[in-house]
Amino acid sequence: MDHFWLTDEQFARIAPLLPNDTRGKERVDDRRVISGIVHVLKSGGRWTDAPRDLYGPKKTLYNRFVRWAAKGIWVELFETLARAGGPPSQVLIDSTAVKAHRCAAGGKGGSRAKPSVSRGGRTTKIHALTDRFCRPLAFLLTGGQAADCKAGALLLERLPACRIVLADKGYDSDAIRRQIEAAGAAPNIPPKINRRWKPCFSPVLYRGRNAIERMFGRLKDFRRIATRYDRLATNYLAAVCLAATVSYWL
């Protein structure tokens, strides 16, 4: 009972979305391997700490996770299930900072791969879009020093059709507001105190913005999400998407 295992219903939903074009030797049981990967993400332990008698060899778990991360399979799995939820009426945008472990330093690929180093140490930011039911719709990773409004502009390019976008003061810029309006939605963002002209803002609607904070809190129950151990951003993003899939879309 202390170990994660995909239920019949959960695995039935993702089985059609898994790769089936493998060649040569038949692939090891997907249900067992994916359950082992999720167990490692939840426990925060090393790959070698996953119970071998339940999940199989550690090398199989690690190789499956890393190879599918490089191919974008975990991200595609998350995005497919998220789209199946239908268009949301409200979309929330925000970010959260994550501490990076010392073993996350030294990843190949320059600044895009490695966590940034600033006054707070090694950090990464997870930027996300969610609906009003806390369900994540899209993710973007940046260094911990990245401004929310700049990263938000990139993330809002993937904004689904909706009526209202809720965000905090960090996204209060004319460019962000125009981008949201161009997508056919209304921005509900509290204006900064130094604005001469205050745009329309509904405090009643803004109360629902805590849904995205609850989403981040639930994701950080996965200890390998709350602390970044992966050197490559590709692997860490894959871990975030897999944790979000298990938490909200299965």
PDB file of C-alpha atoms in Angstrom:
ATOM      1  CA  MET A   1       0.000   0.000   0.000  1.00  0.00           C
ATOM      2  CA  ASP A   2       3.010   2.318   0.341  1.00  0.00           C
ATOM      3  CA  HIS A   3       3.897   2.023  -3.345  1.00  0.00           C
ATOM      4  CA  PHE A   4       2.206   3.569  -6.367  1.00  0.00           C
ATOM      5  CA  TRP A   5       0.509   1.354  -8.933  1.00  0.00           C
ATOM      6  CA  LEU A   6      -1.663   2.384 -11.893  1.00  0.00           C
ATOM      7  CA  THR A   7      -5.234   1.106 -11.603  1.00  0.00           C
ATOM      8  CA  ASP A   8      -6.964  -0.737 -14.446  1.00  0.00           C
ATOM      9  CA  GLU A   9      -8.970   2.386 -15.323  1.00  0.00           C
ATOM     10  CA  GLN A  10      -5.909   4.663 -15.290  1.00  0.00           C
ATOM     11  CA  PHE A  11      -3.822   2.417 -17.494  1.00  0.00           C
ATOM     12  CA  ALA A  12      -6.713   1.869 -19.914  1.00  0.00           C
ATOM     13  CA  ARG A  13      -6.795   5.636 -20.549  1.00  0.00           C
ATOM     14  CA  ILE A  14      -3.117   5.997 -21.342  1.00  0.00           C
ATOM     15  CA  ALA A  15      -2.459   2.668 -23.088  1.00  0.00           C
ATOM     16  CA  PRO A  16      -3.706   3.864 -26.525  1.00  0.00           C
ATOM     17  CA  LEU A  17      -1.410   6.916 -26.268  1.00  0.00           C
ATOM     18  CA  LEU A  18       1.813   4.983 -25.653  1.00  0.00           C
ATOM     19  CA  PRO A  19       4.283   4.191 -28.471  1.00  0.00           C
ATOM     20  CA  ASN A  20       3.539   0.932 -30.264  1.00  0.00           C
ATOM     21  CA  ASP A  21       6.124   1.019 -33.051  1.00  0.00           C
ATOM     22  CA  THR A  22       8.904  -0.725 -31.137  1.00  0.00           C
ATOM     23  CA  ARG A  23      11.198  -3.040 -33.047  1.00  0.00           C
ATOM     24  CA  GLY A  24      13.144  -6.087 -31.980  1.00  0.00           C
ATOM     25  CA  LYS A  25      12.639  -7.462 -28.486  1.00  0.00           C
ATOM     26  CA  GLU A  26       9.196  -6.907 -26.960  1.00  0.00           C
ATOM     27  CA  ARG A  27       9.068  -4.005 -24.517  1.00  0.00           C
ATOM     28  CA  VAL A  28       8.876  -4.667 -20.774  1.00  0.00           C
ATOM     29  CA  ASP A  29       5.380  -4.293 -19.270  1.00  0.00           C
ATOM     30  CA  ASP A  30       4.430  -0.598 -19.603  1.00  0.00           C
ATOM     31  CA  ARG A  31       2.097  -0.591 -16.614  1.00  0.00           C
ATOM     32  CA  ARG A  32       4.782  -1.860 -14.259  1.00  0.00           C
ATOM     33  CA  VAL A  33       7.490   0.470 -15.561  1.00  0.00           C
ATOM     34  CA  ILE A  34       5.333   3.620 -15.566  1.00  0.00           C
ATOM     35  CA  SER A  35       4.114   2.805 -12.045  1.00  0.00           C
ATOM     36  CA  GLY A  36       7.749   2.549 -10.966  1.00  0.00           C
ATOM     37  CA  ILE A  37       8.611   5.897 -12.553  1.00  0.00           C
ATOM     38  CA  VAL A  38       5.714   7.596 -10.764  1.00  0.00           C
ATOM     39  CA  HIS A  39       6.789   5.967  -7.492  1.00  0.00           C
ATOM     40  CA  VAL A  40      10.259   7.519  -7.845  1.00  0.00           C
ATOM     41  CA  LEU A  41       8.738  10.945  -8.612  1.00  0.00           C
ATOM     42  CA  LYS A  42       6.473  10.751  -5.557  1.00  0.00           C
ATOM     43  CA  SER A  43       9.049   9.417  -3.100  1.00  0.00           C
ATOM     44  CA  GLY A  44      11.908  11.638  -4.268  1.00  0.00           C
ATOM     45  CA  GLY A  45      14.298   8.731  -3.924  1.00  0.00           C
ATOM     46  CA  ARG A  46      17.043   7.577  -6.248  1.00  0.00           C
ATOM     47  CA  TRP A  47      16.197   5.308  -9.152  1.00  0.00           C
ATOM     48  CA  THR A  48      18.101   2.542  -7.423  1.00  0.00           C
ATOM     49  CA  ASP A  49      15.737   2.805  -4.418  1.00  0.00           C
ATOM     50  CA  ALA A  50      12.663   1.686  -6.401  1.00  0.00           C
ATOM     51  CA  PRO A  51      11.645  -1.824  -5.215  1.00  0.00           C
ATOM     52  CA  ARG A  52      13.017  -4.210  -7.833  1.00  0.00           C
ATOM     53  CA  ASP A  53      10.571  -7.014  -7.032  1.00  0.00           C
ATOM     54  CA  LEU A  54       7.609  -4.696  -7.745  1.00  0.00           C
ATOM     55  CA  TYR A  55       8.818  -2.450 -10.576  1.00  0.00           C
ATOM     56  CA  GLY A  56      11.725  -4.314 -12.132  1.00  0.00           C
ATOM     57  CA  PRO A  57      15.337  -3.235 -12.741  1.00  0.00           C
ATOM     58  CA  LYS A  58      16.280   0.375 -11.991  1.00  0.00           C
ATOM     59  CA  LYS A  59      17.994   0.677 -15.369  1.00  0.00           C
ATOM     60  CA  THR A  60      14.735  -0.130 -17.153  1.00  0.00           C
ATOM     61  CA  LEU A  61      12.859   2.555 -15.205  1.00  0.00           C
ATOM     62  CA  TYR A  62      15.500   5.208 -15.795  1.00  0.00           C
ATOM     63  CA  ASN A  63      16.034   4.424 -19.466  1.00  0.00           C
ATOM     64  CA  ARG A  64      12.302   4.396 -20.216  1.00  0.00           C
ATOM     65  CA  PHE A  65      11.796   7.739 -18.491  1.00  0.00           C
ATOM     66  CA  VAL A  66      14.780   9.480 -20.109  1.00  0.00           C
ATOM     67  CA  ARG A  67      14.265   8.105 -23.627  1.00  0.00           C
ATOM     68  CA  TRP A  68      10.560   8.929 -23.680  1.00  0.00           C
ATOM     69  CA  ALA A  69      11.342  12.371 -22.241  1.00  0.00           C
ATOM     70  CA  ALA A  70      13.757  13.034 -25.119  1.00  0.00           C
ATOM     71  CA  LYS A  71      11.066  11.982 -27.613  1.00  0.00           C
ATOM     72  CA  GLY A  72       8.463  14.209 -25.933  1.00  0.00           C
ATOM     73  CA  ILE A  73       6.146  11.303 -25.143  1.00  0.00           C
ATOM     74  CA  TRP A  74       5.405  12.320 -21.531  1.00  0.00           C
ATOM     75  CA  VAL A  75       4.590  15.893 -22.579  1.00  0.00           C
ATOM     76  CA  GLU A  76       2.433  14.689 -25.479  1.00  0.00           C
ATOM     77  CA  LEU A  77       0.574  12.282 -23.171  1.00  0.00           C
ATOM     78  CA  PHE A  78      -0.223  15.129 -20.773  1.00  0.00           C
ATOM     79  CA  GLU A  79      -1.303  17.540 -23.516  1.00  0.00           C
ATOM     80  CA  THR A  80      -3.545  14.955 -25.194  1.00  0.00           C
ATOM     81  CA  LEU A  81      -5.424  14.204 -21.979  1.00  0.00           C
ATOM     82  CA  ALA A  82      -5.631  17.919 -21.126  1.00  0.00           C
ATOM     83  CA  ARG A  83      -7.208  18.708 -24.520  1.00  0.00           C
ATOM     84  CA  ALA A  84      -9.734  15.926 -23.996  1.00  0.00           C
ATOM     85  CA  GLY A  85     -11.159  17.885 -21.059  1.00  0.00           C
ATOM     86  CA  GLY A  86     -12.753  20.386 -23.448  1.00  0.00           C
ATOM     87  CA  PRO A  87     -12.347  24.182 -23.640  1.00  0.00           C
ATOM     88  CA  PRO A  88     -12.353  25.890 -20.221  1.00  0.00           C
ATOM     89  CA  SER A  89     -14.447  28.944 -19.392  1.00  0.00           C
ATOM     90  CA  GLN A  90     -11.658  30.473 -17.302  1.00  0.00           C
ATOM     91  CA  VAL A  91      -7.895  30.078 -17.546  1.00  0.00           C
ATOM     92  CA  LEU A  92      -5.464  30.929 -14.746  1.00  0.00           C
ATOM     93  CA  ILE A  93      -1.776  31.715 -15.216  1.00  0.00           C
ATOM     94  CA  ASP A  94       0.954  31.825 -12.580  1.00  0.00           C
ATOM     95  CA  SER A  95       4.398  30.482 -11.716  1.00  0.00           C
ATOM     96  CA  THR A  96       6.167  28.849  -8.810  1.00  0.00           C
ATOM     97  CA  ALA A  97       9.854  28.708  -7.910  1.00  0.00           C
ATOM     98  CA  VAL A  98      11.606  25.401  -7.295  1.00  0.00           C
ATOM     99  CA  LYS A  99      14.952  24.831  -5.609  1.00  0.00           C
ATOM    100  CA  ALA A 100      17.432  22.812  -7.622  1.00  0.00           C
ATOM    101  CA  HIS A 101      19.652  20.235  -5.925  1.00  0.00           C
ATOM    102  CA  ARG A 102      23.410  20.489  -6.441  1.00  0.00           C
ATOM    103  CA  CYS A 103      23.280  17.358  -8.620  1.00  0.00           C
ATOM    104  CA  ALA A 104      21.114  19.306 -11.100  1.00  0.00           C
ATOM    105  CA  ALA A 105      24.096  21.495 -12.034  1.00  0.00           C
ATOM    106  CA  GLY A 106      26.288  20.794 -15.032  1.00  0.00           C
ATOM    107  CA  GLY A 107      23.646  19.712 -17.537  1.00  0.00           C
ATOM    108  CA  LYS A 108      24.624  19.860 -21.217  1.00  0.00           C
ATOM    109  CA  GLY A 109      22.846  22.348 -23.453  1.00  0.00           C
ATOM    110  CA  GLY A 110      23.728  25.686 -21.885  1.00  0.00           C
ATOM    111  CA  SER A 111      21.299  27.907 -19.983  1.00  0.00           C
ATOM    112  CA  ARG A 112      18.248  26.211 -21.522  1.00  0.00           C
ATOM    113  CA  ALA A 113      19.108  22.958 -19.806  1.00  0.00           C
ATOM    114  CA  LYS A 114      20.455  24.055 -16.434  1.00  0.00           C
ATOM    115  CA  PRO A 115      18.715  25.821 -13.530  1.00  0.00           C
ATOM    116  CA  SER A 116      19.739  29.432 -13.071  1.00  0.00           C
ATOM    117  CA  VAL A 117      22.000  30.610 -10.266  1.00  0.00           C
ATOM    118  CA  SER A 118      20.975  33.800  -8.446  1.00  0.00           C
ATOM    119  CA  ARG A 119      20.841  35.182  -4.918  1.00  0.00           C
ATOM    120  CA  GLY A 120      18.495  32.398  -3.926  1.00  0.00           C
ATOM    121  CA  GLY A 121      20.866  29.733  -5.228  1.00  0.00           C
ATOM    122  CA  ARG A 122      20.012  27.303  -8.038  1.00  0.00           C
ATOM    123  CA  THR A 123      16.370  27.749  -8.957  1.00  0.00           C
ATOM    124  CA  THR A 124      13.869  26.955 -11.688  1.00  0.00           C
ATOM    125  CA  LYS A 125      10.437  28.440 -12.338  1.00  0.00           C
ATOM    126  CA  ILE A 126       7.447  26.399 -13.448  1.00  0.00           C
ATOM    127  CA  HIS A 127       4.964  28.558 -15.355  1.00  0.00           C
ATOM    128  CA  ALA A 128       1.517  27.051 -15.861  1.00  0.00           C
ATOM    129  CA  LEU A 129      -1.949  27.512 -17.293  1.00  0.00           C
ATOM    130  CA  THR A 130      -4.850  25.838 -15.486  1.00  0.00           C
ATOM    131  CA  ASP A 131      -8.633  25.852 -15.564  1.00  0.00           C
ATOM    132  CA  ARG A 132     -10.787  26.879 -12.600  1.00  0.00           C
ATOM    133  CA  PHE A 133     -10.883  23.257 -11.369  1.00  0.00           C
ATOM    134  CA  CYS A 134      -7.098  23.275 -10.733  1.00  0.00           C
ATOM    135  CA  ARG A 135      -6.445  21.088 -13.779  1.00  0.00           C
ATOM    136  CA  PRO A 136      -3.207  22.086 -15.572  1.00  0.00           C
ATOM    137  CA  LEU A 137      -3.332  22.820 -19.301  1.00  0.00           C
ATOM    138  CA  ALA A 138       0.249  23.793 -20.216  1.00  0.00           C
ATOM    139  CA  PHE A 139       3.678  24.205 -18.639  1.00  0.00           C
ATOM    140  CA  LEU A 140       6.802  26.226 -19.375  1.00  0.00           C
ATOM    141  CA  LEU A 141      10.174  26.117 -17.607  1.00  0.00           C
ATOM    142  CA  THR A 142      12.517  29.080 -17.148  1.00  0.00           C
ATOM    143  CA  GLY A 143      15.336  30.109 -14.879  1.00  0.00           C
ATOM    144  CA  GLY A 144      14.347  31.275 -11.432  1.00  0.00           C
ATOM    145  CA  GLN A 145      15.151  34.921 -12.211  1.00  0.00           C
ATOM    146  CA  ALA A 146      12.813  35.138 -15.244  1.00  0.00           C
ATOM    147  CA  ALA A 147      10.085  37.797 -15.057  1.00  0.00           C
ATOM    148  CA  ASP A 148       6.544  36.432 -15.035  1.00  0.00           C
ATOM    149  CA  CYS A 149       5.323  38.838 -17.696  1.00  0.00           C
ATOM    150  CA  LYS A 150       8.022  37.817 -20.198  1.00  0.00           C
ATOM    151  CA  ALA A 151       7.567  34.093 -19.671  1.00  0.00           C
ATOM    152  CA  GLY A 152       3.800  34.598 -19.559  1.00  0.00           C
ATOM    153  CA  ALA A 153       3.838  36.041 -23.072  1.00  0.00           C
ATOM    154  CA  LEU A 154       5.380  32.797 -24.358  1.00  0.00           C
ATOM    155  CA  LEU A 155       2.986  30.615 -22.385  1.00  0.00           C
ATOM    156  CA  LEU A 156      -0.082  32.584 -23.506  1.00  0.00           C
ATOM    157  CA  GLU A 157       0.730  31.625 -27.105  1.00  0.00           C
ATOM    158  CA  ARG A 158      -0.718  28.234 -26.100  1.00  0.00           C
ATOM    159  CA  LEU A 159      -3.824  29.749 -24.507  1.00  0.00           C
ATOM    160  CA  PRO A 160      -6.933  27.657 -25.316  1.00  0.00           C
ATOM    161  CA  ALA A 161     -10.243  29.242 -26.247  1.00  0.00           C
ATOM    162  CA  CYS A 162     -11.759  30.768 -23.103  1.00  0.00           C
ATOM    163  CA  ARG A 163     -13.673  33.804 -21.877  1.00  0.00           C
ATOM    164  CA  ILE A 164     -11.574  35.073 -18.941  1.00  0.00           C
ATOM    165  CA  VAL A 165      -7.900  34.903 -17.976  1.00  0.00           C
ATOM    166  CA  LEU A 166      -7.009  35.420 -14.310  1.00  0.00           C
ATOM    167  CA  ALA A 167      -3.510  36.509 -13.299  1.00  0.00           C
ATOM    168  CA  ASP A 168      -1.775  38.422 -10.506  1.00  0.00           C
ATOM    169  CA  LYS A 169      -0.023  41.810 -10.674  1.00  0.00           C
ATOM    170  CA  GLY A 170       3.122  40.244 -12.078  1.00  0.00           C
ATOM    171  CA  TYR A 171       1.309  39.952 -15.416  1.00  0.00           C
ATOM    172  CA  ASP A 172      -0.060  43.491 -15.437  1.00  0.00           C
ATOM    173  CA  SER A 173       1.424  44.884 -18.619  1.00  0.00           C
ATOM    174  CA  ASP A 174      -0.187  46.415 -21.683  1.00  0.00           C
ATOM    175  CA  ALA A 175       1.412  43.772 -23.911  1.00  0.00           C
ATOM    176  CA  ILE A 176      -0.026  40.893 -21.870  1.00  0.00           C
ATOM    177  CA  ARG A 177      -3.479  42.464 -21.809  1.00  0.00           C
ATOM    178  CA  ARG A 178      -3.451  43.004 -25.584  1.00  0.00           C
ATOM    179  CA  GLN A 179      -2.285  39.434 -26.153  1.00  0.00           C
ATOM    180  CA  ILE A 180      -5.142  38.033 -24.067  1.00  0.00           C
ATOM    181  CA  GLU A 181      -7.708  40.250 -25.779  1.00  0.00           C
ATOM    182  CA  ALA A 182      -6.372  39.249 -29.211  1.00  0.00           C
ATOM    183  CA  ALA A 183      -7.076  35.632 -28.249  1.00  0.00           C
ATOM    184  CA  GLY A 184     -10.732  36.544 -27.620  1.00  0.00           C
ATOM    185  CA  ALA A 185     -10.610  36.529 -23.809  1.00  0.00           C
ATOM    186  CA  ALA A 186     -10.957  39.219 -21.143  1.00  0.00           C
ATOM    187  CA  PRO A 187      -7.993  39.769 -18.776  1.00  0.00           C
ATOM    188  CA  ASN A 188      -8.890  40.020 -15.101  1.00  0.00           C
ATOM    189  CA  ILE A 189      -5.623  41.268 -13.618  1.00  0.00           C
ATOM    190  CA  PRO A 190      -5.287  43.600 -10.617  1.00  0.00           C
ATOM    191  CA  PRO A 191      -3.616  46.826 -11.803  1.00  0.00           C
ATOM    192  CA  LYS A 192      -0.288  47.881 -10.366  1.00  0.00           C
ATOM    193  CA  ILE A 193      -0.369  50.832  -7.996  1.00  0.00           C
ATOM    194  CA  ASN A 194       1.762  52.994 -10.305  1.00  0.00           C
ATOM    195  CA  ARG A 195      -0.721  52.818 -13.196  1.00  0.00           C
ATOM    196  CA  ARG A 196      -2.280  56.143 -14.094  1.00  0.00           C
ATOM    197  CA  TRP A 197      -5.255  54.514 -15.781  1.00  0.00           C
ATOM    198  CA  LYS A 198      -6.679  51.546 -13.919  1.00  0.00           C
ATOM    199  CA  PRO A 199      -8.216  48.856 -16.190  1.00  0.00           C
ATOM    200  CA  CYS A 200     -11.429  47.076 -15.198  1.00  0.00           C
ATOM    201  CA  PHE A 201     -10.920  44.467 -12.508  1.00  0.00           C
ATOM    202  CA  SER A 202     -13.339  42.138 -10.680  1.00  0.00           C
ATOM    203  CA  PRO A 203     -12.267  41.124  -7.154  1.00  0.00           C
ATOM    204  CA  VAL A 204     -15.107  38.571  -7.082  1.00  0.00           C
ATOM    205  CA  LEU A 205     -13.758  36.657 -10.086  1.00  0.00           C
ATOM    206  CA  TYR A 206     -10.216  37.029  -8.783  1.00  0.00           C
ATOM    207  CA  ARG A 207     -11.064  34.929  -5.721  1.00  0.00           C
ATOM    208  CA  GLY A 208     -10.941  31.841  -7.918  1.00  0.00           C
ATOM    209  CA  ARG A 209      -7.265  32.391  -8.745  1.00  0.00           C
ATOM    210  CA  ASN A 210      -6.237  30.293  -5.741  1.00  0.00           C
ATOM    211  CA  ALA A 211      -7.035  27.217  -7.842  1.00  0.00           C
ATOM    212  CA  ILE A 212      -3.656  27.444  -9.561  1.00  0.00           C
ATOM    213  CA  GLU A 213      -1.916  27.771  -6.191  1.00  0.00           C
ATOM    214  CA  ARG A 214      -3.613  24.556  -5.073  1.00  0.00           C
ATOM    215  CA  MET A 215      -2.462  22.881  -8.287  1.00  0.00           C
ATOM    216  CA  PHE A 216       1.166  23.811  -7.603  1.00  0.00           C
ATOM    217  CA  GLY A 217       0.804  22.585  -4.030  1.00  0.00           C
ATOM    218  CA  ARG A 218      -0.442  19.206  -5.187  1.00  0.00           C
ATOM    219  CA  LEU A 219       2.329  18.855  -7.763  1.00  0.00           C
ATOM    220  CA  LYS A 220       4.919  19.582  -5.093  1.00  0.00           C
ATOM    221  CA  ASP A 221       3.650  16.602  -3.118  1.00  0.00           C
ATOM    222  CA  PHE A 222       5.816  14.763  -5.650  1.00  0.00           C
ATOM    223  CA  ARG A 223       9.207  15.244  -4.050  1.00  0.00           C
ATOM    224  CA  ARG A 224      11.113  15.155  -7.339  1.00  0.00           C
ATOM    225  CA  ILE A 225       8.947  18.084  -8.466  1.00  0.00           C
ATOM    226  CA  ALA A 226       9.309  20.099  -5.249  1.00  0.00           C
ATOM    227  CA  THR A 227      13.094  19.816  -5.666  1.00  0.00           C
ATOM    228  CA  ARG A 228      14.735  19.590  -9.065  1.00  0.00           C
ATOM    229  CA  TYR A 229      17.223  16.728  -9.305  1.00  0.00           C
ATOM    230  CA  ASP A 230      17.296  16.480 -13.104  1.00  0.00           C
ATOM    231  CA  ARG A 231      20.121  18.194 -14.929  1.00  0.00           C
ATOM    232  CA  LEU A 232      18.251  18.524 -18.214  1.00  0.00           C
ATOM    233  CA  ALA A 233      15.175  20.717 -18.485  1.00  0.00           C
ATOM    234  CA  THR A 234      13.687  18.129 -20.865  1.00  0.00           C
ATOM    235  CA  ASN A 235      13.700  15.508 -18.117  1.00  0.00           C
ATOM    236  CA  TYR A 236      12.363  17.845 -15.447  1.00  0.00           C
ATOM    237  CA  LEU A 237       9.541  19.067 -17.694  1.00  0.00           C
ATOM    238  CA  ALA A 238       8.674  15.445 -18.444  1.00  0.00           C
ATOM    239  CA  ALA A 239       8.498  14.744 -14.700  1.00  0.00           C
ATOM    240  CA  VAL A 240       6.188  17.747 -14.166  1.00  0.00           C
ATOM    241  CA  CYS A 241       3.888  16.630 -16.992  1.00  0.00           C
ATOM    242  CA  LEU A 242       3.759  13.033 -15.758  1.00  0.00           C
ATOM    243  CA  ALA A 243       2.969  14.140 -12.199  1.00  0.00           C
ATOM    244  CA  ALA A 244       0.227  16.452 -13.530  1.00  0.00           C
ATOM    245  CA  THR A 245      -1.206  13.631 -15.641  1.00  0.00           C
ATOM    246  CA  VAL A 246      -1.433  11.249 -12.695  1.00  0.00           C
ATOM    247  CA  SER A 247      -2.758  13.914 -10.294  1.00  0.00           C
ATOM    248  CA  TYR A 248      -5.425  15.525 -12.481  1.00  0.00           C
ATOM    249  CA  TRP A 249      -6.103  13.762 -15.767  1.00  0.00           C
ATOM    250  CA  LEU A 250      -6.258  10.135 -14.631  1.00  0.00           C
TER     251      LEU A 250
END
